PDB file of N, CA and C in Angstrom:
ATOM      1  N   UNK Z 184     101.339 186.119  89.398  1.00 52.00           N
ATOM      2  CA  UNK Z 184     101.460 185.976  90.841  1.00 52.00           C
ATOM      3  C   UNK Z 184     100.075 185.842  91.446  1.00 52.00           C
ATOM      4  N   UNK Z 185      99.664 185.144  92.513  1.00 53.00           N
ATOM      5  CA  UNK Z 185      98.620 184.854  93.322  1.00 53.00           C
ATOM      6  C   UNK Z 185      98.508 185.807  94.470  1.00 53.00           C
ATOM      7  N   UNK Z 186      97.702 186.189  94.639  1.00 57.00           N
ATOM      8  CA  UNK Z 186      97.653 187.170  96.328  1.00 57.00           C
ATOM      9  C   UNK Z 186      97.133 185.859  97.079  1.00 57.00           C
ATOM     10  N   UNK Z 187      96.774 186.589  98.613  1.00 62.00           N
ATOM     11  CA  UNK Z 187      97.124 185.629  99.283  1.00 62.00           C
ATOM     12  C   UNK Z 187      95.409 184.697  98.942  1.00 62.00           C
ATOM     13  N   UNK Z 188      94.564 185.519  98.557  1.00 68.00           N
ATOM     14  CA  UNK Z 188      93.173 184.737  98.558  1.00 68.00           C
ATOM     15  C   UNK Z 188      93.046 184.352  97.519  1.00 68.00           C
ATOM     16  N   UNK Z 189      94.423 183.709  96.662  1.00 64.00           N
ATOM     17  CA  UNK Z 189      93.980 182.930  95.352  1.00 64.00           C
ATOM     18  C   UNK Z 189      93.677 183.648  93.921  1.00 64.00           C
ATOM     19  N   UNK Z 190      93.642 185.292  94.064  1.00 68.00           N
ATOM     20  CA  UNK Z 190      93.773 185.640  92.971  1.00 68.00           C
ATOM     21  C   UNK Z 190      94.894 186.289  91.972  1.00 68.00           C
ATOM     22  N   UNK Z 191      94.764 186.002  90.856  1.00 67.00           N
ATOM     23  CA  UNK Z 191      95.961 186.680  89.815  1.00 67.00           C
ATOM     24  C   UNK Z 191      96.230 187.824  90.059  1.00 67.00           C
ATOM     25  N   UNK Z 192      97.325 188.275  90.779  1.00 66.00           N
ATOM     26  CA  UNK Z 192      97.704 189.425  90.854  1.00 66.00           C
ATOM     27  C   UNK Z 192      98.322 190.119  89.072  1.00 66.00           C
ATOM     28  N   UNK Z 193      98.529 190.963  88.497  1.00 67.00           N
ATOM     29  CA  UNK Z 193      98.854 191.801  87.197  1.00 67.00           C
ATOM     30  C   UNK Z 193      99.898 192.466  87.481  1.00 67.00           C
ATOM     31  N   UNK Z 194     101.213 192.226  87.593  1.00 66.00           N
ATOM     32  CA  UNK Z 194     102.130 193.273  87.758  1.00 66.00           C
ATOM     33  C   UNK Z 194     102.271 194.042  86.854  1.00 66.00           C
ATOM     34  N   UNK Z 195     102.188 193.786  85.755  1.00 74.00           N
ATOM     35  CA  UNK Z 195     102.743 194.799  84.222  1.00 74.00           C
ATOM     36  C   UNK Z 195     101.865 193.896  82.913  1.00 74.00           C
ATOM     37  N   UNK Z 196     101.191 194.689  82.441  1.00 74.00           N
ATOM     38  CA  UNK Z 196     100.415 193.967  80.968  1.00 74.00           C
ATOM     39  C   UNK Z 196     101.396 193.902  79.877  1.00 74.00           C
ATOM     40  N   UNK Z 197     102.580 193.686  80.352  1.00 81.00           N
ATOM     41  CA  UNK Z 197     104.017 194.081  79.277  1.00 81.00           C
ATOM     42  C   UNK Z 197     104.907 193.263  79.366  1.00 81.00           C
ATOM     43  N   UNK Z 198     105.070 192.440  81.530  1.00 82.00           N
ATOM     44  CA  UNK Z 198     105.614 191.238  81.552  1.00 82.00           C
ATOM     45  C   UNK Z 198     104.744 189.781  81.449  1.00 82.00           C
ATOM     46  N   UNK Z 199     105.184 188.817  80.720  1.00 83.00           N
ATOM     47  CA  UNK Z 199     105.397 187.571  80.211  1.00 83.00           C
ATOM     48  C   UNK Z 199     103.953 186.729  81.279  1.00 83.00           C
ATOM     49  N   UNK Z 200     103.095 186.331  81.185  1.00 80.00           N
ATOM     50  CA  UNK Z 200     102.528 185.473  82.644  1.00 80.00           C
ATOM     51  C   UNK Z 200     104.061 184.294  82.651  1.00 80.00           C
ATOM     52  N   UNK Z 201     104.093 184.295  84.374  1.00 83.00           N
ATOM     53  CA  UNK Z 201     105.293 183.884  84.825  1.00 83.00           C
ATOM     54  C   UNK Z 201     106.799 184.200  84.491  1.00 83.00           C
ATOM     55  N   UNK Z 202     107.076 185.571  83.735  1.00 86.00           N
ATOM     56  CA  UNK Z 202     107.662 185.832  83.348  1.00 86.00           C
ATOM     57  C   UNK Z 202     109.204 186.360  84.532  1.00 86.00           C
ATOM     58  N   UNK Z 203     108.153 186.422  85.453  1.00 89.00           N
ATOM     59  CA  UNK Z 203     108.900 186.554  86.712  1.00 89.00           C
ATOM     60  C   UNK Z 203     110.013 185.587  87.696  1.00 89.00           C
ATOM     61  N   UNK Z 204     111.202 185.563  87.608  1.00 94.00           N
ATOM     62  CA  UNK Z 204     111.885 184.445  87.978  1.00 94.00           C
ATOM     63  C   UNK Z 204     112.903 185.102  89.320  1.00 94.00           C
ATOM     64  N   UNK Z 205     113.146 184.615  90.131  1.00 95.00           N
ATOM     65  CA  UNK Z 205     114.055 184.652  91.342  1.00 95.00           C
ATOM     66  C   UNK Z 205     115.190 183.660  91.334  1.00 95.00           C
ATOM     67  N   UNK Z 206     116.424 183.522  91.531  1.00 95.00           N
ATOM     68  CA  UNK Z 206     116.882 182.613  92.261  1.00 95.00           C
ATOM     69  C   UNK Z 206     118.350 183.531  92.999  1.00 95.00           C
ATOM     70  N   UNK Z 207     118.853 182.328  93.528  1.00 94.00           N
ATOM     71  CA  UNK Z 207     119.889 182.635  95.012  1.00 94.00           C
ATOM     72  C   UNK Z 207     120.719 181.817  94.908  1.00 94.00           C
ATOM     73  N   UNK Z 208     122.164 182.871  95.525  1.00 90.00           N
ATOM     74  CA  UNK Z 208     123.316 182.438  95.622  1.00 90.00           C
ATOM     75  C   UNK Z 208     123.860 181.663  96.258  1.00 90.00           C
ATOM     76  N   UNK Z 209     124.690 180.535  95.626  1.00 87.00           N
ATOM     77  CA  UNK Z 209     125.085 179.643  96.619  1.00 87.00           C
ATOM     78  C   UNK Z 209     126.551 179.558  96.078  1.00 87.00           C
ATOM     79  N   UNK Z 210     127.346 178.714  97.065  1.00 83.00           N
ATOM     80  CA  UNK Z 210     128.978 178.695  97.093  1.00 83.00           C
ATOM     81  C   UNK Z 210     128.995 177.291  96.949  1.00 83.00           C
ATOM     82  N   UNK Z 211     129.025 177.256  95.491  1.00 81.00           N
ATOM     83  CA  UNK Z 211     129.827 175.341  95.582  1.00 81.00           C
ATOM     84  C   UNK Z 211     131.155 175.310  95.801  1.00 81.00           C
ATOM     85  N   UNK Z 212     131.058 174.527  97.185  1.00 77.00           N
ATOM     86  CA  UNK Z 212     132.743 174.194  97.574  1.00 77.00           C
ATOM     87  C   UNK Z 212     132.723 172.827  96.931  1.00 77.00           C
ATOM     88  N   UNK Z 213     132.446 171.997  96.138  1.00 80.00           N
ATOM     89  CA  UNK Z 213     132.321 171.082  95.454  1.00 80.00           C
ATOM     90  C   UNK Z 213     133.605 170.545  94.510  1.00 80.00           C
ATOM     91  N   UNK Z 214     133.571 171.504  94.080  1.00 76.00           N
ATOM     92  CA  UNK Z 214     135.277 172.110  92.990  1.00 76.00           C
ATOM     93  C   UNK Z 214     136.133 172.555  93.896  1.00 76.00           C
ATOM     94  N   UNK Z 215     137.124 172.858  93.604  1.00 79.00           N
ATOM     95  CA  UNK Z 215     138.206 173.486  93.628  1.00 79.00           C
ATOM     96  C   UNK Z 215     137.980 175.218  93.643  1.00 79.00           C
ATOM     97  N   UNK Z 216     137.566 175.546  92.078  1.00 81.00           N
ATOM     98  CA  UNK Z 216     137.751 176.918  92.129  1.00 81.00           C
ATOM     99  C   UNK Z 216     136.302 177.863  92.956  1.00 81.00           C
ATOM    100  N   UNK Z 217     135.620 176.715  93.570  1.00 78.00           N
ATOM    101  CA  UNK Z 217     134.819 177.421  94.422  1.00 78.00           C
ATOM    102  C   UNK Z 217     133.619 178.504  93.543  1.00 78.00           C
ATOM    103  N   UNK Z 218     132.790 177.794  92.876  1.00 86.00           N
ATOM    104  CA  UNK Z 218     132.431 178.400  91.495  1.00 86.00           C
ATOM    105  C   UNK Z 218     130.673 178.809  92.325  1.00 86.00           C
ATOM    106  N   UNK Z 219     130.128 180.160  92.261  1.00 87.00           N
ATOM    107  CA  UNK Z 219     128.765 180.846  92.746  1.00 87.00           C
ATOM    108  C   UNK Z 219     127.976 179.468  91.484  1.00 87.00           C
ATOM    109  N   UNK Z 220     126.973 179.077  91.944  1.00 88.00           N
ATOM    110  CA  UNK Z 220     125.266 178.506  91.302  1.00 88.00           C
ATOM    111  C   UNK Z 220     124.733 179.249  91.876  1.00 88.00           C
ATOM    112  N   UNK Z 221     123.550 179.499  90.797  1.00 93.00           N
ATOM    113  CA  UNK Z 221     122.180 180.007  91.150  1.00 93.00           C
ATOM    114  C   UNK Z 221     121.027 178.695  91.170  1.00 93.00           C
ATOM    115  N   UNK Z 222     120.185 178.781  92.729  1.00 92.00           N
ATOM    116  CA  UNK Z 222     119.332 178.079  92.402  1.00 92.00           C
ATOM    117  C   UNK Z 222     117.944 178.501  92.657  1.00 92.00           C
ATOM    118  N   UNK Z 223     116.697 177.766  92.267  1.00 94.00           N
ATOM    119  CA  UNK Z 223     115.183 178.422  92.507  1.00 94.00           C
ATOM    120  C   UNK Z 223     114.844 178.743  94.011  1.00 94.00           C
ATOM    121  N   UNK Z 224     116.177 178.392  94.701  1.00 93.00           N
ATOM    122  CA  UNK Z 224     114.806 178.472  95.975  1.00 93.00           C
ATOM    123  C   UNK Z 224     115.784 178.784  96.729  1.00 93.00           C
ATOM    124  N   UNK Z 225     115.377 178.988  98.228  1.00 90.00           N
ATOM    125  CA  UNK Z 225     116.137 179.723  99.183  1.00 90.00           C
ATOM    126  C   UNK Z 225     115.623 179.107 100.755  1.00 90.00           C
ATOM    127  N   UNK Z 226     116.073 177.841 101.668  1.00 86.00           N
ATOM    128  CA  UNK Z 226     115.662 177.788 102.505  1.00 86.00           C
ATOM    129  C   UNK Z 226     116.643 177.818 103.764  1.00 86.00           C
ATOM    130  N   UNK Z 227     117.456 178.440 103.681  1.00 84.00           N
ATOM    131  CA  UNK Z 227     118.160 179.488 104.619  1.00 84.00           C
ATOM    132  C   UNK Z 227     117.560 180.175 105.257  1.00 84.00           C
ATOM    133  N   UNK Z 228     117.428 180.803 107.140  1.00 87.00           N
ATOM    134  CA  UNK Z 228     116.379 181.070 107.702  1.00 87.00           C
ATOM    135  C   UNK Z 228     117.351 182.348 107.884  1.00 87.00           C
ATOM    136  N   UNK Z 229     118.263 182.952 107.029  1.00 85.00           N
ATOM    137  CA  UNK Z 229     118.683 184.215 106.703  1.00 85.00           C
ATOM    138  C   UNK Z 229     118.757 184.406 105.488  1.00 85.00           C
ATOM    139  N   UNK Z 230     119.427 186.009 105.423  1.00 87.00           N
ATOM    140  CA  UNK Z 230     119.301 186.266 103.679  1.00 87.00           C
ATOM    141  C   UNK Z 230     120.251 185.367 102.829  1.00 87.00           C
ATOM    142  N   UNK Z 231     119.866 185.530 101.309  1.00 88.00           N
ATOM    143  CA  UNK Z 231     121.313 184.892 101.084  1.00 88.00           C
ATOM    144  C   UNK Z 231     122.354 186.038 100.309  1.00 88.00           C
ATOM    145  N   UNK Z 232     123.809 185.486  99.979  1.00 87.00           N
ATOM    146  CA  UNK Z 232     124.614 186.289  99.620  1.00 87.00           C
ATOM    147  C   UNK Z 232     124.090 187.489  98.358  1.00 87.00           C
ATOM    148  N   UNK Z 233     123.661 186.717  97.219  1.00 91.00           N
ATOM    149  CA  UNK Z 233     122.894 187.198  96.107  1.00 91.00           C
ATOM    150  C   UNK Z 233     121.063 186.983  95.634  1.00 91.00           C
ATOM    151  N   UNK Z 234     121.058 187.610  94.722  1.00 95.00           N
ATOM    152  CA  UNK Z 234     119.967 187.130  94.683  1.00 95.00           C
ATOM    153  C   UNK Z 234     119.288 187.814  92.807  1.00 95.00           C
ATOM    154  N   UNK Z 235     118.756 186.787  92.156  1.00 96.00           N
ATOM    155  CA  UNK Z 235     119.079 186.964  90.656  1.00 96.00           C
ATOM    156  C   UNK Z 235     117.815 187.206  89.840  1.00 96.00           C
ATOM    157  N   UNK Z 236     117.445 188.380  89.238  1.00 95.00           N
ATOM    158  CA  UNK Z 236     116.026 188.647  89.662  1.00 95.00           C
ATOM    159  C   UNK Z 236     116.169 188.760  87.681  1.00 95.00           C
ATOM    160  N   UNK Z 237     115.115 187.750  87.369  1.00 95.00           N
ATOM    161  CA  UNK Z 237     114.951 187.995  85.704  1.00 95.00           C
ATOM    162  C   UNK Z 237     113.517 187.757  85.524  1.00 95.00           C
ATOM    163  N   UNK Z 238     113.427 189.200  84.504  1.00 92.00           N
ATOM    164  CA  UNK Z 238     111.845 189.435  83.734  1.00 92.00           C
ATOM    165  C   UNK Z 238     111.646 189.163  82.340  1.00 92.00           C
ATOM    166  N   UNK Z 239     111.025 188.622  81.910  1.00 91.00           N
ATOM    167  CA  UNK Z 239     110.598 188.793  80.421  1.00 91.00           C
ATOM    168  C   UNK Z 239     109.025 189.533  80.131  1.00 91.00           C
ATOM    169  N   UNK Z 240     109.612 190.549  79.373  1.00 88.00           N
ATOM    170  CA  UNK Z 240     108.692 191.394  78.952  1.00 88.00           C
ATOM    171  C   UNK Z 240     108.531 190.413  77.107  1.00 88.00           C
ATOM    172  N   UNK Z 241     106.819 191.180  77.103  1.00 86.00           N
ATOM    173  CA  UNK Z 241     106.355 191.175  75.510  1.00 86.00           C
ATOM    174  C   UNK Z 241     106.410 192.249  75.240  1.00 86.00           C
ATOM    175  N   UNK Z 242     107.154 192.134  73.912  1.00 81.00           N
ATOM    176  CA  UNK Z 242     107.579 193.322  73.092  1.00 81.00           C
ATOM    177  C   UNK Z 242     105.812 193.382  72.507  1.00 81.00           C
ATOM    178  N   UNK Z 243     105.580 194.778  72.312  1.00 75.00           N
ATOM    179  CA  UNK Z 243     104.220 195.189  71.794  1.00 75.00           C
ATOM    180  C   UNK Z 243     104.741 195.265  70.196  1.00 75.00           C
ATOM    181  N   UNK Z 244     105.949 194.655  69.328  1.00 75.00           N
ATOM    182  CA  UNK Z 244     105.516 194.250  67.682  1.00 75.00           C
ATOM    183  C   UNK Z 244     105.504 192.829  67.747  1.00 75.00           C
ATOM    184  N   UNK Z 245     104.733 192.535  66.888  1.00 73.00           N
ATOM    185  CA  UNK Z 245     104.258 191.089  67.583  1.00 73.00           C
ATOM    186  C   UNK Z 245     106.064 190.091  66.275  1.00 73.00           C
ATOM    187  N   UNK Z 246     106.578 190.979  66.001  1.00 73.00           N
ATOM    188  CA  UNK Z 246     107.202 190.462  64.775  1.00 73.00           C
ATOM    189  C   UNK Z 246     108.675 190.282  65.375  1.00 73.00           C
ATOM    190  N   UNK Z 247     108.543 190.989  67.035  1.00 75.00           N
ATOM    191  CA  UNK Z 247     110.141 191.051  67.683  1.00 75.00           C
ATOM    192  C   UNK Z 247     109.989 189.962  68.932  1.00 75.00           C
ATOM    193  N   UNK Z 248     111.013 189.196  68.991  1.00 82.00           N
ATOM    194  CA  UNK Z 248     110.718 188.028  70.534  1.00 82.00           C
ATOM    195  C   UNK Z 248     110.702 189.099  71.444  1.00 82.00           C
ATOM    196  N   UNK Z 249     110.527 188.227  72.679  1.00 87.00           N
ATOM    197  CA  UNK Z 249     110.424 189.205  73.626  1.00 87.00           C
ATOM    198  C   UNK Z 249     111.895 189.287  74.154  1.00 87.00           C
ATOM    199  N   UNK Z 250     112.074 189.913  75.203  1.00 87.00           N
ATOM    200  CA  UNK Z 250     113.287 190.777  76.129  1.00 87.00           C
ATOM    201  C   UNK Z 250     113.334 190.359  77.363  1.00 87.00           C
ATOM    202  N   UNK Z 251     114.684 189.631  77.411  1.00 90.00           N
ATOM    203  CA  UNK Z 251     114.708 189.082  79.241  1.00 90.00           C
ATOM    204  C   UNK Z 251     115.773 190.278  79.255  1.00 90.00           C
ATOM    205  N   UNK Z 252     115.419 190.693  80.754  1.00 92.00           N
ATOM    206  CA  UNK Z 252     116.090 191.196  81.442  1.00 92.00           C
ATOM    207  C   UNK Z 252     116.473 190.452  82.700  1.00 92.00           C
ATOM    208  N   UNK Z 253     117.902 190.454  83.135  1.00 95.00           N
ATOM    209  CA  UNK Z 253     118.073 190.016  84.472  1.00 95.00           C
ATOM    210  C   UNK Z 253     119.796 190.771  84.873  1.00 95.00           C
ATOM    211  N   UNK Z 254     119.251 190.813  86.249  1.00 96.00           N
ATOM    212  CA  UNK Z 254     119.870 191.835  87.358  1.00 96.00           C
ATOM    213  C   UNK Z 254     120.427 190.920  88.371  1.00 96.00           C
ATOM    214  N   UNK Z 255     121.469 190.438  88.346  1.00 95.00           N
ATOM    215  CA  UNK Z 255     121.729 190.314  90.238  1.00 95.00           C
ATOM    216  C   UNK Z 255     122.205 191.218  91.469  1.00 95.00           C
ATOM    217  N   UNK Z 256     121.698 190.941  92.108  1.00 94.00           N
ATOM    218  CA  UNK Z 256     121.845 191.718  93.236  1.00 94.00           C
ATOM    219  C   UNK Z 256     122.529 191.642  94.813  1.00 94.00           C
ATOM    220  N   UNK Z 257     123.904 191.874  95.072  1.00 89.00           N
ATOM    221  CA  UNK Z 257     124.682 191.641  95.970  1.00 89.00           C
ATOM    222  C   UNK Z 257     123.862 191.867  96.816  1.00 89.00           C
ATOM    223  N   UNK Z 258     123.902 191.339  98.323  1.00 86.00           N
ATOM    224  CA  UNK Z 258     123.508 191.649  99.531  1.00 86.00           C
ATOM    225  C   UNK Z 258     124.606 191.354 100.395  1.00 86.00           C
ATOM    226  N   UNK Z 259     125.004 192.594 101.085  1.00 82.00           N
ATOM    227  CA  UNK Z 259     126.407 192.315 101.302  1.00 82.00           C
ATOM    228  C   UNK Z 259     126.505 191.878 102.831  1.00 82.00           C
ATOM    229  N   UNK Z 260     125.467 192.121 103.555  1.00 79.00           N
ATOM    230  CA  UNK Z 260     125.425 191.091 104.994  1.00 79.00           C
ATOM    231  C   UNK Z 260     124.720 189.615 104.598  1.00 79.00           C
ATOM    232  N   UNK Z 261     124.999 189.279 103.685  1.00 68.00           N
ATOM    233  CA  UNK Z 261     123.835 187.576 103.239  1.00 68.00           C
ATOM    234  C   UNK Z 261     124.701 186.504 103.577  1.00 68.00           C
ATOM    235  N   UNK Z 262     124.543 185.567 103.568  1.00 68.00           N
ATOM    236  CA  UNK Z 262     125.468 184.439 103.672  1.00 68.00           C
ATOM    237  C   UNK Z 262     125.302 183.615 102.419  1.00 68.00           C
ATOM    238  N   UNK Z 263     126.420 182.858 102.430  1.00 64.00           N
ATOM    239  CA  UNK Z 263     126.688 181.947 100.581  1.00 64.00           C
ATOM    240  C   UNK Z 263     125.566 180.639 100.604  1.00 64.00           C
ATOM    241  N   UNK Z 264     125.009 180.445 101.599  1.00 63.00           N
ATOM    242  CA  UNK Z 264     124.491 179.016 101.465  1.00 63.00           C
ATOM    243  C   UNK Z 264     125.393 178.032 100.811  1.00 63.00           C
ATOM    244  N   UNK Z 265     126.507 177.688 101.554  1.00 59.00           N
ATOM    245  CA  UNK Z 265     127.554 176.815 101.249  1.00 59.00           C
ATOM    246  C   UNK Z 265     126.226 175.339 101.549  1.00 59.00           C
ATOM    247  N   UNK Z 266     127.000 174.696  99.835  1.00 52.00           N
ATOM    248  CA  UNK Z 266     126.268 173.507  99.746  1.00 52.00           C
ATOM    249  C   UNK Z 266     127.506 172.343 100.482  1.00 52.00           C
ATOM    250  N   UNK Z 267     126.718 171.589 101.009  1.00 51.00           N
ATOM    251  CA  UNK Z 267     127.017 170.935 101.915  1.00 51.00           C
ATOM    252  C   UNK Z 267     127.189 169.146 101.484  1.00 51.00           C
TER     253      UNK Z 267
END
């Protein structure tokens, strides 16, 4: 991550460089069964419904891949960003 004057911020010497990923919920009315996508970005000038937060850590044996973790996270006043 960058701060705002351009330098590498270090969150964890354990997660991945860029290991850090976001994306957001959207409602494809596209289909029928009305099926949630996740996409990278969010330009809705409110929250959105979800929001999908995945890390990859380096495992410290260099002999094991590493470990994604990912979490989504309801926000229950958000809106779906119905694609349009």
């Amino acid at each position: 991550n960058l701060t705002q004057n351009g330098d590498q911020e270090i969150l964890s010497t354990q997660v991945k460089e860029g290991g850090l990923k976001f994306s957001y919920a959207y409602l494809d009315t596209k289909t029928e069964d009305k099926q949630i996508i996740w996409q990278d970005q969010w330009s809705k000038p409110y929250l959105p419904f979800g929001v999908r937060v995945q890390i990859t850590f380096l495992n410290t044996d260099p002999s094991e891949k590493e470990v994604v973790v990912q979490r989504d996270i309801l926000v229950p006043i958000g809106f779906w960003g119905q694609e349009e």
